[in-house]
GROMACS .gro file of C-alpha atoms in nm:
model
  316
    1MET     CA    1   8.137  12.018   6.979
    2GLY     CA    2   8.164  12.239   6.673
    3THR     CA    3   8.339  12.088   6.372
    4LYS     CA    4   8.613  11.914   6.570
    5VAL     CA    5   8.628  11.541   6.495
    6TRP     CA    6   8.658  11.302   6.791
    7ALA     CA    7   8.723  10.935   6.856
    8LEU     CA    8   8.508  10.769   7.125
    9LEU     CA    9   8.623  10.495   7.361
   10THR     CA   10   8.346  10.349   7.578
   11VAL     CA   11   8.468  10.172   7.892
   12ASP     CA   12   8.258   9.936   8.102
   13LEU     CA   13   8.470   9.931   8.415
   14GLY     CA   14   8.557   9.610   8.591
   15GLU     CA   15   8.819   9.531   8.851
   16LYS     CA   16   9.021   9.322   8.602
   17SER     CA   17   8.985   9.552   8.303
   18SER     CA   18   9.306   9.667   8.136
   19TRP     CA   19   9.130   9.957   7.965
   20THR     CA   20   9.429  10.185   8.024
   21SER     CA   21   9.624   9.989   7.764
   22HIS     CA   22   9.354  10.073   7.508
   23VAL     CA   23   9.419  10.441   7.577
   24ALA     CA   24   9.796  10.405   7.568
   25SER     CA   25   9.784  10.214   7.239
   26ARG     CA   26   9.616  10.511   7.071
   27ASP     CA   27   9.922  10.728   7.017
   28GLY     CA   28   9.790  11.081   7.076
   29ARG     CA   29  10.053  11.237   6.856
   30ALA     CA   30   9.889  11.085   6.550
   31ARG     CA   31   9.530  11.017   6.654
   32LEU     CA   32   9.209  11.216   6.691
   33PRO     CA   33   9.110  11.398   7.010
   34LEU     CA   34   8.961  11.131   7.234
   35LEU     CA   35   8.643  11.105   7.439
   36VAL     CA   36   8.647  10.831   7.703
   37PHE     CA   37   8.297  10.742   7.823
   38PHE     CA   38   8.299  10.556   8.158
   39ARG     CA   39   7.985  10.373   8.253
   40GLY     CA   40   7.884  10.129   8.524
   41GLN     CA   41   7.810  10.136   8.893
   42ARG     CA   42   8.177  10.151   8.985
   43VAL     CA   43   8.192  10.525   8.914
   44SER     CA   44   7.822  10.614   8.929
   45ALA     CA   45   7.782  10.576   9.304
   46MET     CA   46   8.112  10.709   9.441
   47ARG     CA   47   8.290  11.023   9.324
   48ASP     CA   48   8.617  10.917   9.489
   49GLU     CA   49   8.612  10.608   9.267
   50ALA     CA   50   8.585  10.839   8.966
   51LEU     CA   51   8.899  11.021   9.082
   52ARG     CA   52   9.093  10.697   9.091
   53VAL     CA   53   8.979  10.619   8.738
   54LEU     CA   54   9.081  10.967   8.621
   55THR     CA   55   9.426  10.919   8.774
   56ALA     CA   56   9.478  10.600   8.575
   57LEU     CA   57   9.345  10.765   8.258
   58TYR     CA   58   9.584  11.058   8.263
   59GLU     CA   59   9.884  10.848   8.360
   60ALA     CA   60   9.818  10.651   8.041
   61VAL     CA   61   9.782  10.973   7.841
   62ALA     CA   62  10.103  11.119   7.984
   63ALA     CA   63  10.293  10.806   7.887
   64VAL     CA   64  10.220  10.846   7.515
   65ALA     CA   65  10.142  11.213   7.448
   66PRO     CA   66  10.115  11.456   7.744
   67ARG     CA   67   9.930  11.726   7.546
   68TRP     CA   68   9.682  11.488   7.384
   69GLU     CA   69   9.325  11.620   7.409
   70VAL     CA   70   9.146  11.349   7.607
   71VAL     CA   71   8.810  11.427   7.772
   72PRO     CA   72   8.650  11.184   8.023
   73LEU     CA   73   8.270  11.158   8.027
   74PHE     CA   74   8.068  11.002   8.311
   75GLU     CA   75   7.709  10.884   8.338
   76PHE     CA   76   7.665  11.086   8.658
   77CYS     CA   77   7.735  11.402   8.453
   78GLY     CA   78   7.436  11.312   8.237
   79TRP     CA   79   7.614  11.141   7.948
   80SER     CA   80   7.491  10.846   7.744
   81ARG     CA   81   7.602  10.715   7.406
   82GLN     CA   82   7.311  10.901   7.248
   83THR     CA   83   7.384  11.239   7.411
   84ILE     CA   84   7.755  11.206   7.326
   85VAL     CA   85   7.683  11.147   6.958
   86GLU     CA   86   7.435  11.436   6.958
   87ARG     CA   87   7.685  11.683   7.106
   88PHE     CA   88   8.014  11.571   6.953
   89ASN     CA   89   8.121  11.498   6.598
   90VAL     CA   90   8.235  11.140   6.658
   91ASP     CA   91   8.430  10.974   6.377
   92SER     CA   92   8.537  10.641   6.529
   93PHE     CA   93   8.403  10.414   6.804
   94GLU     CA   94   8.559  10.148   7.026
   95GLU     CA   95   8.420   9.968   7.328
   96VAL     CA   96   8.602   9.796   7.615
   97ARG     CA   97   8.418   9.537   7.826
   98PRO     CA   98   8.587   9.350   8.113
   99GLU     CA   99   8.463   9.010   7.997
  100CYS     CA  100   8.618   9.049   7.652
  101ASP     CA  101   8.916   9.266   7.744
  102GLN     CA  102   9.201   9.018   7.711
  103ARG     CA  103   9.476   9.264   7.625
  104GLU     CA  104   9.787   9.182   7.825
  105LEU     CA  105   9.985   9.465   7.980
  106SER     CA  106  10.359   9.466   8.020
  107PRO     CA  107  10.489   9.433   8.380
  108GLU     CA  108  10.579   9.804   8.372
  109TRP     CA  109  10.224   9.907   8.280
  110LYS     CA  110  10.075   9.671   8.536
  111SER     CA  111  10.284   9.817   8.818
  112ARG     CA  112  10.231  10.176   8.704
  113LEU     CA  113   9.867  10.192   8.601
  114LEU     CA  114   9.646   9.918   8.736
  115PRO     CA  115   9.702   9.991   9.109
  116LEU     CA  116   9.591  10.349   9.044
  117CYS     CA  117   9.245  10.222   8.956
  118THR     CA  118   9.193  10.083   9.305
  119VAL     CA  119   9.433  10.260   9.541
  120GLU     CA  120   9.477  10.633   9.596
  121PRO     CA  121   9.767  10.728   9.827
  122GLU     CA  122   9.632  10.902  10.136
  123VAL     CA  123   9.733  11.256  10.224
  124GLU     CA  124   9.721  11.368  10.585
  125GLY     CA  125   9.437  11.611  10.652
  126CYS     CA  126   9.266  11.545  10.319
  127SER     CA  127   8.943  11.366  10.244
  128THR     CA  128   8.938  11.025  10.078
  129SER     CA  129   8.560  11.011  10.024
  130TYR     CA  130   8.372  11.280   9.836
  131SER     CA  131   8.003  11.357   9.826
  132PRO     CA  132   7.887  11.589   9.547
  133MET     CA  133   7.956  11.956   9.630
  134ASP     CA  134   7.781  12.269   9.505
  135GLU     CA  135   8.080  12.507   9.487
  136VAL     CA  136   8.435  12.390   9.423
  137CYS     CA  137   8.746  12.594   9.339
  138VAL     CA  138   9.072  12.516   9.163
  139GLY     CA  139   9.364  12.722   9.039
  140GLY     CA  140   9.680  12.710   8.834
  141THR     CA  141   9.876  12.846   8.539
  142PHE     CA  142   9.743  12.592   8.285
  143ASP     CA  143  10.005  12.665   8.020
  144ARG     CA  144  10.005  12.403   7.741
  145LEU     CA  145   9.712  12.214   7.889
  146HIS     CA  146   9.860  11.872   7.959
  147ALA     CA  147   9.759  11.547   8.128
  148GLY     CA  148   9.839  11.681   8.477
  149HIS     CA  149   9.619  11.986   8.422
  150ARG     CA  150   9.342  11.770   8.281
  151LEU     CA  151   9.351  11.546   8.587
  152LEU     CA  152   9.322  11.850   8.815
  153LEU     CA  153   9.030  11.997   8.617
  154SER     CA  154   8.849  11.668   8.559
  155ALA     CA  155   8.869  11.586   8.930
  156THR     CA  156   8.707  11.923   9.000
  157VAL     CA  157   8.427  11.848   8.755
  158ALA     CA  158   8.380  11.500   8.902
  159VAL     CA  159   8.312  11.627   9.257
  160CYS     CA  160   8.110  11.939   9.164
  161ASP     CA  161   7.736  11.955   9.095
  162LYS     CA  162   7.678  12.328   9.039
  163THR     CA  163   7.957  12.586   9.012
  164ILE     CA  164   8.332  12.567   8.950
  165PHE     CA  165   8.555  12.866   9.024
  166VAL     CA  166   8.888  12.869   8.840
  167GLY     CA  167   9.174  13.108   8.918
  168ILE     CA  168   9.427  13.131   8.633
  169THR     CA  169   9.764  13.289   8.700
  170ALA     CA  170   9.802  13.635   8.545
  171ASP     CA  171  10.067  13.692   8.278
  172VAL     CA  172  10.240  13.948   8.502
  173LEU     CA  173  10.312  13.683   8.767
  174LEU     CA  174  10.490  13.460   8.516
  175ALA     CA  175  10.765  13.701   8.413
  176LYS     CA  176  11.037  13.493   8.581
  177LYS     CA  177  10.931  13.160   8.434
  178LYS     CA  178  11.182  12.978   8.218
  179ASN     CA  179  11.118  13.032   7.845
  180ARG     CA  180  10.875  13.308   7.941
  181GLU     CA  181  10.842  13.415   7.577
  182LEU     CA  182  10.679  13.080   7.494
  183LEU     CA  183  10.412  13.102   7.762
  184GLU     CA  184  10.058  13.101   7.626
  185PRO     CA  185   9.877  13.432   7.693
  186TYR     CA  186   9.613  13.437   7.965
  187GLU     CA  187   9.324  13.444   7.719
  188VAL     CA  188   9.451  13.131   7.543
  189ARG     CA  189   9.493  12.946   7.873
  190LYS     CA  190   9.151  13.061   7.989
  191GLY     CA  191   8.984  12.941   7.670
  192CYS     CA  192   9.143  12.596   7.695
  193VAL     CA  193   9.032  12.555   8.057
  194GLU     CA  194   8.674  12.662   7.982
  195ASP     CA  195   8.650  12.440   7.676
  196PHE     CA  196   8.769  12.137   7.870
  197ILE     CA  197   8.528  12.186   8.162
  198ARG     CA  198   8.231  12.249   7.934
  199ALA     CA  199   8.314  11.948   7.721
  200MET     CA  200   8.319  11.723   8.029
  201ASN     CA  201   8.002  11.864   8.186
  202PRO     CA  202   7.814  12.144   8.003
  203ASN     CA  203   7.558  12.162   8.286
  204LEU     CA  204   7.804  12.320   8.530
  205LYS     CA  205   7.834  12.693   8.582
  206VAL     CA  206   8.192  12.811   8.535
  207ALA     CA  207   8.349  13.128   8.676
  208VAL     CA  208   8.702  13.200   8.552
  209GLY     CA  209   8.919  13.492   8.653
  210VAL     CA  210   9.271  13.631   8.670
  211LEU     CA  211   9.480  13.526   8.966
  212ASP     CA  212   9.699  13.833   9.011
  213ASP     CA  213   9.773  13.808   9.383
  214VAL     CA  214   9.953  13.497   9.501
  215SER     CA  215   9.834  13.559   9.857
  216ARG     CA  216   9.483  13.475   9.737
  217ALA     CA  217   9.581  13.153   9.559
  218PRO     CA  218   9.414  12.967   9.412
  219MET     CA  219   9.120  13.210   9.382
  220PRO     CA  220   9.114  13.559   9.227
  221LYS     CA  221   8.907  13.845   9.362
  222GLU     CA  222   8.737  13.931   9.035
  223PHE     CA  223   8.599  13.699   8.770
  224PHE     CA  224   8.518  13.719   8.403
  225ILE     CA  225   8.202  13.513   8.412
  226GLN     CA  226   8.077  13.316   8.114
  227VAL     CA  227   7.782  13.100   8.205
  228ALA     CA  228   7.532  12.948   7.965
  229SER     CA  229   7.243  12.981   8.210
  230GLY     CA  230   7.281  13.347   8.299
  231GLU     CA  231   7.453  13.570   8.556
  232LEU     CA  232   7.602  13.409   8.862
  233GLY     CA  233   7.560  13.719   9.076
  234LEU     CA  234   7.855  13.631   9.298
  235HIS     CA  235   8.030  13.867   9.538
  236ASP     CA  236   8.401  13.829   9.605
  237PRO     CA  237   8.396  13.446   9.563
  238GLY     CA  238   8.740  13.373   9.704
  239ALA     CA  239   8.848  13.045   9.860
  240VAL     CA  240   8.902  13.235  10.185
  241THR     CA  241   8.626  13.494  10.167
  242SER     CA  242   8.334  13.290  10.033
  243ALA     CA  243   8.137  13.129  10.315
  244SER     CA  244   7.948  12.908  10.070
  245MET     CA  245   8.253  12.745   9.908
  246ASP     CA  246   8.254  12.369   9.971
  247GLY     CA  247   8.576  12.226   9.838
  248ILE     CA  248   8.914  12.291   9.681
  249VAL     CA  249   9.104  12.064   9.439
  250VAL     CA  250   9.483  12.077   9.453
  251SER     CA  251   9.780  11.874   9.337
  252ARG     CA  252   9.965  11.685   9.608
  253GLU     CA  253  10.251  11.934   9.602
  254THR     CA  254  10.018  12.225   9.693
  255VAL     CA  255   9.819  12.066   9.976
  256ALA     CA  256   9.992  12.295  10.227
  257GLY     CA  257   9.840  12.598  10.053
  258ALA     CA  258   9.491  12.453  10.086
  259LYS     CA  259   9.549  12.390  10.456
  260SER     CA  260   9.656  12.755  10.497
  261ILE     CA  261   9.334  12.865  10.331
  262ASN     CA  262   9.136  12.657  10.580
  263ASP     CA  263   9.328  12.820  10.865
  264GLU     CA  264   9.213  13.159  10.736
  265ARG     CA  265   8.856  13.037  10.696
  266GLU     CA  266   8.857  12.917  11.056
  267LYS     CA  267   8.948  13.268  11.170
  268ALA     CA  268   8.644  13.399  10.980
  269ASN     CA  269   8.421  13.129  11.135
  270TYR     CA  270   8.362  12.967  10.795
  271LYS     CA  271   8.339  12.594  10.744
  272ALA     CA  272   8.660  12.424  10.634
  273LEU     CA  273   8.688  12.337  10.267
  274VAL     CA  274   8.702  11.971  10.172
  275VAL     CA  275   9.059  11.936  10.038
  276ILE     CA  276   9.072  11.704   9.738
  277PRO     CA  277   9.430  11.617   9.636
  278VAL     CA  278   9.514  11.465   9.298
  279ASN     CA  279   9.827  11.276   9.208
  280LEU     CA  280  10.131  11.422   9.037
  281VAL     CA  281  10.111  11.288   8.681
  282GLY     CA  282  10.412  11.128   8.514
  283ALA     CA  283  10.598  11.153   8.844
  284THR     CA  284  10.879  10.942   8.985
  285SER     CA  285  10.696  10.947   9.321
  286GLN     CA  286  10.415  11.137   9.495
  287GLU     CA  287  10.654  11.345   9.706
  288GLY     CA  288  10.635  11.720   9.653
  289ASP     CA  289  10.986  11.744   9.507
  290ALA     CA  290  10.943  11.451   9.265
  291LYS     CA  291  11.017  11.492   8.897
  292LYS     CA  292  10.683  11.514   8.714
  293LEU     CA  293  10.514  11.621   8.395
  294SER     CA  294  10.534  12.002   8.381
  295SER     CA  295  10.462  12.296   8.153
  296SER     CA  296  10.819  12.416   8.207
  297ASP     CA  297  10.958  12.098   8.053
  298LEU     CA  298  10.713  12.121   7.763
  299ARG     CA  299  10.818  12.480   7.697
  300GLN     CA  300  11.182  12.371   7.703
  301MET     CA  301  11.105  12.100   7.449
  302ASP     CA  302  10.933  12.357   7.228
  303SER     CA  303  11.228  12.592   7.264
  304VAL     CA  304  11.472  12.321   7.153
  305SER     CA  305  11.245  12.226   6.864
  306GLN     CA  306  11.219  12.587   6.748
  307ALA     CA  307  11.597  12.629   6.770
  308ARG     CA  308  11.649  12.320   6.556
  309GLY     CA  309  11.391  12.444   6.310
  310ALA     CA  310  11.568  12.778   6.280
  311LYS     CA  311  11.891  12.594   6.199
  312GLY     CA  312  11.721  12.367   5.949
  313GLU     CA  313  11.778  12.060   6.164
  314SER     CA  314  11.528  11.778   6.198
  315ALA     CA  315  11.402  11.654   6.533
  316PRO     CA  316  11.584  11.350   6.673
   0.00000   0.00000   0.00000
């Protein structure tokens, strides 16, 4: 895409592959933006399998560089080695095959990453098997797009075949956030979200809008629509008010909000949304109050770094 230079890691998935260590060994603080092309029947037939793979990918990313630009590409989104090279400016190539992948992981990595490739913790009231859906929604603040955000967005792309609706929190609703002055403006956050989705699957239609009413979370009432294939012609496409919406992707800490939306849809005699929960990335556990990777912590780190810079101090 454009003049940006990428590295490409091609992964042939196998049950015994330690491909996550290949990601973690590429320190994102010093390396190129990374494309990870997953191929093989393991993720081609089942979308829920793709979500497990994405969870493992972004746990590995979070462990080395949370803000590292890593984009997963799947065959079921239309990608091949040829189409990747045609669309992206790829500078370096690496391939991981199970039969030749002998890299040994430390006990910590084995316990943290490998189970995530095969086991996804169940959440009461949520689906654990996903067929492709036409219309899927997702929402968030998306400040300093990090591995947790990328998991949320990539999961949405993985289960959607036609249109993604993204609600992005308005600047006005973030006034009480810690280090508010360091928050990225709405337009910056919007651009990062759109770029990521279109990089992962340029065939999807994307509707992005300002979320300025928390009672409508995670979907705004109005959208600024940018779609390569023309006007969407949508009317009030909210998670509650759109009868045609199929699914909603949420982090595990916001599942209750998705269930509330389904309660409202039931009152309107609309079908319930398929609730697709994704793991908390870089978390001590999957409980809602667990310590996890967050934009607030990243802003705090930036604040400390700027303060040191102003005093002429070097980073530790």
